[in-house]
Amino acid sequence: MEEVGSFFSGMKHVRHFTPSLFLSLVHVCLVQANYAPYFFDNGARSTNGNMALLSLSEDTPVGTHVYTLNGTDPEGDPVTYDLTYEAGSRRYFSVDKNLGNVTLIEELDREKEDEIEVIVSISDGLSTVSEKVRILVMDANDESPEFINTPYIVEVPEFPLSTITLFFCLSACSFFTSFNSPGFLLLCDSGNSFWSQNTPSSSSIFKIEAIDKDTGSGGSITYFLQNIHANKFTIDRHSGVLRIKTGVTLDYEKSRTHFVVVVAKDGGGKLRGDNKVFSATTTVTINVEDVQDTPPMFIGTPYYGYVYEDTLAGSEVLTVVALDGDRGKPNSIHYCIVNGSEGSFEISNTTGAISVIKSPNQLKKEVYELKVKASEISQEGDTSDHVFAMVIIRVVDLNNHPPTFYGENGPQNRFELTMYEHPPEGEILRGLKITVNDSDQGANAKFNLRLVGPGGIFRVVPQTVLNEAQVTIIVENSAAIDYESSKVLTFKLLAIEVNTPEKFSSTADVVIRLLDTNDNVPKFSSDYYIARIPENSPGGSNVVAVTATDPDSGLWGEIKYSIYGTGADLFLIHPSTGIIYTQPWAVLDAEVNSKYNFYVKAEDTDGKYSLAEVFITVLDVNDHSPEFNENIQEKTMIIGSPVKIEAIDQDAEEPNNIVDYSIMQADPANVFDIDQSTGEIKLKSYIRSLDIIHNITKNKDCIWSLVVQAKDRGSPSFSTTAVLKIDITEETLHKGPMAAFLMQTKDNPMKALGVLAGVMGIMVLITIMISTAMFWRNKRSNKVMPVRRIIKKRQMPPSRTVRMEWLKFKRPSNAAEKFVIEEEVKSLHNENSNNNIQVVPVPPASPLPPPPPALGPRSDAPGWRVPTVSGSLTPKHVIKPQKNKCHGSTHNALVSELKMRFEKRNAAFGEPHI
């Protein structure tokens, strides 16, 4: 700055410098005055500065902001930052040149590189300052233990507890165990002393070693075994030394190899914020070496030998075999006969072969029992363990003839037969002529017969043969002899000796060719068939195809189809193909009949058949239009009550037979509403009286004509129309059944006239019947006799209501109680007759009561009664039209006569009269 000051002070005295020279001098002075930028040093634990002594964990994720370079320039100029690396070094970090943010861009691995050298630099644009810093990579538990010197194979001698021996002598014994190789337990001696080669329990047999590249607890390793309770070994968790469990022995004869799974586990440590524990496994193969601790054993006991009549002296009879129980390093075996030979047999000391040394005819016994000894010979030639075995030798005749099968022409090993399938069970196959023979004698000629092949179809008789027999084969399962299942049945007839060591045998083939019979019934593919056909199908249309199969061959397998039943009239079936079709003239109509069912029969040429049922549904087609009963209808509508119009569609199914109603034309319009579904027609809700209707139309008779359409819902849709004349009236004030009847029959006066005529006819019929009955009863008397004295029981006066008792004809006994005649007993019925009989005749049986007349409206006038013999006659008043008031003259005369007579009687008893 002093130089700059002196420079400017010099400028005051020099006044004639050019401008270019002046600018050059200023630039040089400014450059000489620039100071270099520098980093802040905030210590090792700081996250900003120059990265000196920065430490990062190796599990830091890539992309992490790990540091911020921080520095300044003395002149206050902006600074930039940069990171560089030495040649060949990996670039682990990147830096934001302006902000100084350092980001990890490469994954760290302490085990490969635990220190990273980075050249950090800061620049103000003119000066750059660089520093080399060292970044420490801290360990994380990211490595698993690794076993070294694998695979592990250990050879260990077996050790029985009973043979633990350890010898010492006066001289010192030195031994050592080396764990530096995948080696073995080294047992050493020093001349006069030695260890037994057996491995005792708790012995250290091997050392497993694993390393972990991590440091601290993550690098410490502990060992343990998998399935510790199932194996015979333990391991020291710190040293990795593998030992045999205390009290456990290794036995070569039981298990020659053991596999031990060793697990090495580190002490755990932090990895990406979590505590991680890693482990590794390896398998140690332990081969058990055999030692001499097991006696020999004979193989293949018990031993039996045979000497036959043609055996030569010196021939070998049989060989016994003994093996050392220690299979790893077996000793040789020495054989000898202890006793039982009696000079007739000898044995090879090395092979165990027993030979006969005499001719068979010189042998005095049939059975010889030899006691044979097998001893182990050690490598030193000493005899150690031994074992005994019994050998039984029989002297027998020579069995040199096997069983032989014979046919009609000599020895034969193939027999054939052709037969029909399904013969009866128990039938003998007589077409097979088989004889079996064994030329030996005694036990050598005894053999069994057996039929080998599909089981349970045939059985052979006899099953045991001595010398010779005729072979018989009998059917046991007739159902299994089926041509359709197998056309040829093949068996082997086996003859095998029973009590001979040779078990000589022979076989013969038995081939049975089957002929077919008609044993199968045609069978339909289904028990029933369901088909549908539209009703407009033309004649000859196919409906459904039925299928039946018959596994029989030839003509028996041919099937003919036919149909029958009440529903089969409109259908035919092709006899060969089974196609069911309609008759050429058939017209199907779902409205007439939509369901048909009948039976179809499948029959073979022999008459065997089966049935299936066919169900055919005729599908409805919209082929009918709705129809009204009459094209022009007349209805009477009472205000407030609807009238109903109905059209019927003859189609069989919905929606073809569903009818919708609508009003096509009405004058005036907007007076009526119609229910689309039911066809009910009613006035608009605002029409409640005839006055409103008179305001709508000038037609005083209140009759409207409507054009009503009935349309079905089929596709295509059909419709029809009808003209409906409606007479609108108001509700009548008259009540009762007669008023209701008259209102209902207002539109049909002929109906009302018919009902009234019927009522009148019934009344006339009742009157005629009563008059006829009285006439015949009075005819028995010649004249009318005066009533002398009639005593009648007093009764309560009956009410003046209409009574129905006049219709009840009482029995004669009840009628007699009402009239008691003293002095001269005469019948009241003789008043108008000539019959003078004094005995009261029994009245005739009452006829059945006529049906009651139709009830009309009640009248307030009291009813009149006509007393009769059987009760009181009280007819009901019936309102009739004026033209029907007069009856016939005969009817009036009878009624008048009856009325007069009963008025006289009522006057006598003080009863009221008409």
CSV table of N, CA and C in Angstrom, one decimal, residues 14-81:
chain,number,residue,atom,x,y,z
A,14,VAL,N,4.0,14.5,-11.9
A,14,VAL,CA,4.1,14.2,-13.3
A,14,VAL,C,2.7,14.4,-13.9
A,15,ARG,N,2.5,15.4,-14.7
A,15,ARG,CA,1.2,15.8,-15.2
A,15,ARG,C,1.1,15.4,-16.7
A,16,HIS,N,2.1,15.0,-17.4
A,16,HIS,CA,1.9,14.8,-18.8
A,16,HIS,C,2.0,13.4,-19.3
A,17,PHE,N,1.4,12.4,-18.4
A,17,PHE,CA,1.4,11.0,-18.8
A,17,PHE,C,0.2,10.8,-19.8
A,18,THR,N,0.4,9.8,-20.7
A,18,THR,CA,-0.7,9.5,-21.7
A,18,THR,C,-1.7,8.6,-20.9
A,19,PRO,N,-3.0,8.6,-21.4
A,19,PRO,CA,-4.1,7.7,-20.7
A,19,PRO,C,-3.7,6.2,-20.7
A,20,SER,N,-3.3,5.7,-21.8
A,20,SER,CA,-3.0,4.2,-21.9
A,20,SER,C,-1.9,3.8,-21.0
A,21,LEU,N,-0.9,4.6,-20.9
A,21,LEU,CA,0.2,4.3,-19.9
A,21,LEU,C,-0.3,4.3,-18.5
A,22,PHE,N,-1.2,5.2,-18.2
A,22,PHE,CA,-1.8,5.3,-16.9
A,22,PHE,C,-2.6,4.1,-16.5
A,23,LEU,N,-3.4,3.6,-17.4
A,23,LEU,CA,-4.2,2.4,-17.1
A,23,LEU,C,-3.3,1.2,-16.9
A,24,SER,N,-2.3,1.1,-17.7
A,24,SER,CA,-1.4,-0.1,-17.5
A,24,SER,C,-0.7,-0.1,-16.2
A,25,LEU,N,-0.3,1.1,-15.8
A,25,LEU,CA,0.3,1.2,-14.5
A,25,LEU,C,-0.7,0.8,-13.3
A,26,VAL,N,-1.9,1.3,-13.4
A,26,VAL,CA,-2.9,1.0,-12.4
A,26,VAL,C,-3.2,-0.5,-12.3
A,27,HIS,N,-3.3,-1.2,-13.5
A,27,HIS,CA,-3.5,-2.7,-13.5
A,27,HIS,C,-2.4,-3.4,-12.8
A,28,VAL,N,-1.2,-3.0,-13.1
A,28,VAL,CA,0.0,-3.7,-12.5
A,28,VAL,C,0.0,-3.5,-11.0
A,29,CYS,N,-0.4,-2.4,-10.6
A,29,CYS,CA,-0.4,-2.1,-9.1
A,29,CYS,C,-1.5,-2.9,-8.4
A,30,LEU,N,-2.6,-3.0,-9.1
A,30,LEU,CA,-3.7,-3.8,-8.5
A,30,LEU,C,-3.4,-5.3,-8.4
A,31,VAL,N,-2.7,-5.8,-9.4
A,31,VAL,CA,-2.4,-7.2,-9.4
A,31,VAL,C,-1.4,-7.5,-8.3
A,32,GLN,N,-0.5,-6.7,-8.2
A,32,GLN,CA,0.6,-6.9,-7.1
A,32,GLN,C,0.0,-6.8,-5.7
A,33,ALA,N,-1.2,-6.2,-5.6
A,33,ALA,CA,-1.8,-6.0,-4.2
A,33,ALA,C,-2.8,-7.1,-3.9
A,34,ASN,N,-3.1,-8.1,-4.7
A,34,ASN,CA,-4.1,-9.2,-4.4
A,34,ASN,C,-3.6,-10.2,-3.4
A,35,TYR,N,-4.4,-10.6,-2.4
A,35,TYR,CA,-4.0,-11.6,-1.4
A,35,TYR,C,-4.7,-12.9,-1.7
A,36,ALA,N,-4.1,-14.0,-1.4
A,36,ALA,CA,-4.7,-15.4,-1.7
A,36,ALA,C,-5.8,-15.7,-0.7
A,37,PRO,N,-6.8,-16.4,-1.2
A,37,PRO,CA,-7.9,-16.9,-0.3
A,37,PRO,C,-7.4,-18.0,0.6
A,38,TYR,N,-8.1,-18.4,1.7
A,38,TYR,CA,-7.7,-19.4,2.6
A,38,TYR,C,-8.9,-20.1,3.2
A,39,PHE,N,-8.7,-21.4,3.7
A,39,PHE,CA,-9.7,-22.2,4.3
A,39,PHE,C,-9.8,-21.9,5.8
A,40,PHE,N,-11.0,-22.1,6.3
A,40,PHE,CA,-11.1,-22.0,7.8
A,40,PHE,C,-10.7,-23.4,8.3
A,41,ASP,N,-10.0,-23.4,9.4
A,41,ASP,CA,-9.7,-24.7,10.1
A,41,ASP,C,-10.5,-24.7,11.3
A,42,ASN,N,-11.6,-25.6,11.3
A,42,ASN,CA,-12.5,-25.6,12.4
A,42,ASN,C,-12.3,-26.9,13.3
A,43,GLY,N,-11.3,-27.6,13.0
A,43,GLY,CA,-11.0,-28.8,13.8
A,43,GLY,C,-11.5,-30.1,13.2
A,44,ALA,N,-11.1,-31.2,13.8
A,44,ALA,CA,-11.4,-32.5,13.2
A,44,ALA,C,-12.9,-32.8,13.2
A,45,ARG,N,-13.7,-32.4,14.2
A,45,ARG,CA,-15.1,-32.7,14.3
A,45,ARG,C,-16.0,-31.7,13.6
A,46,SER,N,-15.4,-30.8,13.0
A,46,SER,CA,-16.2,-29.8,12.3
A,46,SER,C,-16.7,-30.4,11.0
A,47,THR,N,-17.9,-29.9,10.5
A,47,THR,CA,-18.4,-30.3,9.2
A,47,THR,C,-18.2,-29.3,8.2
A,48,ASN,N,-17.4,-28.2,8.4
A,48,ASN,CA,-17.1,-27.3,7.4
A,48,ASN,C,-15.6,-26.8,7.7
A,49,GLY,N,-15.0,-26.4,6.7
A,49,GLY,CA,-13.6,-26.1,6.7
A,49,GLY,C,-12.8,-26.6,5.5
A,50,ASN,N,-11.7,-27.3,5.8
A,50,ASN,CA,-10.9,-27.8,4.7
A,50,ASN,C,-10.9,-29.3,4.6
A,51,MET,N,-11.8,-30.0,5.3
A,51,MET,CA,-11.9,-31.5,5.3
A,51,MET,C,-10.7,-32.1,6.0
A,52,ALA,N,-9.9,-31.4,6.7
A,52,ALA,CA,-8.8,-32.0,7.4
A,52,ALA,C,-9.3,-32.9,8.5
A,53,LEU,N,-8.7,-34.1,8.6
A,53,LEU,CA,-9.0,-35.1,9.7
A,53,LEU,C,-10.5,-35.4,9.7
A,54,LEU,N,-11.2,-35.4,8.5
A,54,LEU,CA,-12.6,-35.8,8.4
A,54,LEU,C,-12.6,-37.3,8.5
A,55,SER,N,-13.6,-37.9,9.2
A,55,SER,CA,-13.7,-39.3,9.3
A,55,SER,C,-15.2,-39.7,8.9
A,56,LEU,N,-15.3,-40.7,8.0
A,56,LEU,CA,-16.6,-41.1,7.5
A,56,LEU,C,-16.8,-42.6,7.8
A,57,SER,N,-18.0,-43.0,8.1
A,57,SER,CA,-18.2,-44.5,8.3
A,57,SER,C,-18.4,-45.1,6.9
A,58,GLU,N,-17.9,-46.3,6.7
A,58,GLU,CA,-17.9,-46.9,5.4
A,58,GLU,C,-19.3,-47.3,4.9
A,59,ASP,N,-20.3,-47.2,5.8
A,59,ASP,CA,-21.7,-47.5,5.4
A,59,ASP,C,-22.5,-46.2,5.1
A,60,THR,N,-21.7,-45.1,4.9
A,60,THR,CA,-22.4,-43.9,4.5
A,60,THR,C,-23.0,-44.0,3.1
A,61,PRO,N,-24.3,-43.7,2.9
A,61,PRO,CA,-24.9,-44.0,1.6
A,61,PRO,C,-24.3,-43.0,0.6
A,62,VAL,N,-24.2,-43.5,-0.6
A,62,VAL,CA,-23.8,-42.7,-1.8
A,62,VAL,C,-24.8,-41.6,-2.0
A,63,GLY,N,-24.3,-40.3,-2.2
A,63,GLY,CA,-25.2,-39.2,-2.4
A,63,GLY,C,-25.4,-38.4,-1.2
A,64,THR,N,-24.8,-38.8,-0.1
A,64,THR,CA,-24.9,-38.1,1.2
A,64,THR,C,-24.0,-36.8,1.2
A,65,HIS,N,-24.6,-35.7,1.7
A,65,HIS,CA,-23.8,-34.5,1.9
A,65,HIS,C,-22.9,-34.7,3.1
A,66,VAL,N,-21.6,-34.9,2.9
A,66,VAL,CA,-20.7,-35.2,4.1
A,66,VAL,C,-20.0,-34.1,4.6
A,67,TYR,N,-19.8,-33.0,3.9
A,67,TYR,CA,-18.9,-31.9,4.4
A,67,TYR,C,-19.2,-30.6,3.6
A,68,THR,N,-18.8,-29.5,4.1
A,68,THR,CA,-19.0,-28.2,3.4
A,68,THR,C,-17.6,-27.5,3.5
A,69,LEU,N,-17.0,-27.3,2.3
A,69,LEU,CA,-15.7,-26.6,2.3
A,69,LEU,C,-16.0,-25.1,2.6
A,70,ASN,N,-15.2,-24.5,3.4
A,70,ASN,CA,-15.5,-23.2,3.9
A,70,ASN,C,-14.2,-22.4,4.0
A,71,GLY,N,-14.2,-21.3,3.2
A,71,GLY,CA,-13.0,-20.4,3.2
A,71,GLY,C,-13.4,-19.0,2.9
A,72,THR,N,-12.4,-18.1,2.8
A,72,THR,CA,-12.7,-16.7,2.5
A,72,THR,C,-11.5,-16.1,1.8
A,73,ASP,N,-11.8,-14.9,1.2
A,73,ASP,CA,-10.7,-14.1,0.5
A,73,ASP,C,-10.5,-12.8,1.3
A,74,PRO,N,-9.3,-12.4,1.5
A,74,PRO,CA,-9.0,-11.2,2.3
A,74,PRO,C,-9.7,-10.0,1.7
A,75,GLU,N,-9.7,-10.0,0.4
A,75,GLU,CA,-10.3,-8.8,-0.3
A,75,GLU,C,-11.8,-8.9,-0.3
A,76,GLY,N,-12.4,-10.0,0.1
A,76,GLY,CA,-13.8,-10.2,0.1
A,76,GLY,C,-14.3,-10.6,-1.3
A,77,ASP,N,-13.4,-11.0,-2.2
A,77,ASP,CA,-13.9,-11.5,-3.5
A,77,ASP,C,-14.5,-12.9,-3.3
A,78,PRO,N,-15.5,-13.2,-4.2
A,78,PRO,CA,-16.1,-14.6,-4.1
A,78,PRO,C,-15.1,-15.6,-4.4
A,79,VAL,N,-15.2,-16.7,-3.7
A,79,VAL,CA,-14.3,-17.9,-3.9
A,79,VAL,C,-15.0,-19.1,-4.5
A,80,THR,N,-14.3,-20.0,-5.1
A,80,THR,CA,-14.8,-21.2,-5.6
A,80,THR,C,-13.9,-22.4,-5.0
A,81,TYR,N,-14.6,-23.6,-5.0
A,81,TYR,CA,-13.9,-24.7,-4.4
A,81,TYR,C,-13.8,-25.8,-5.5
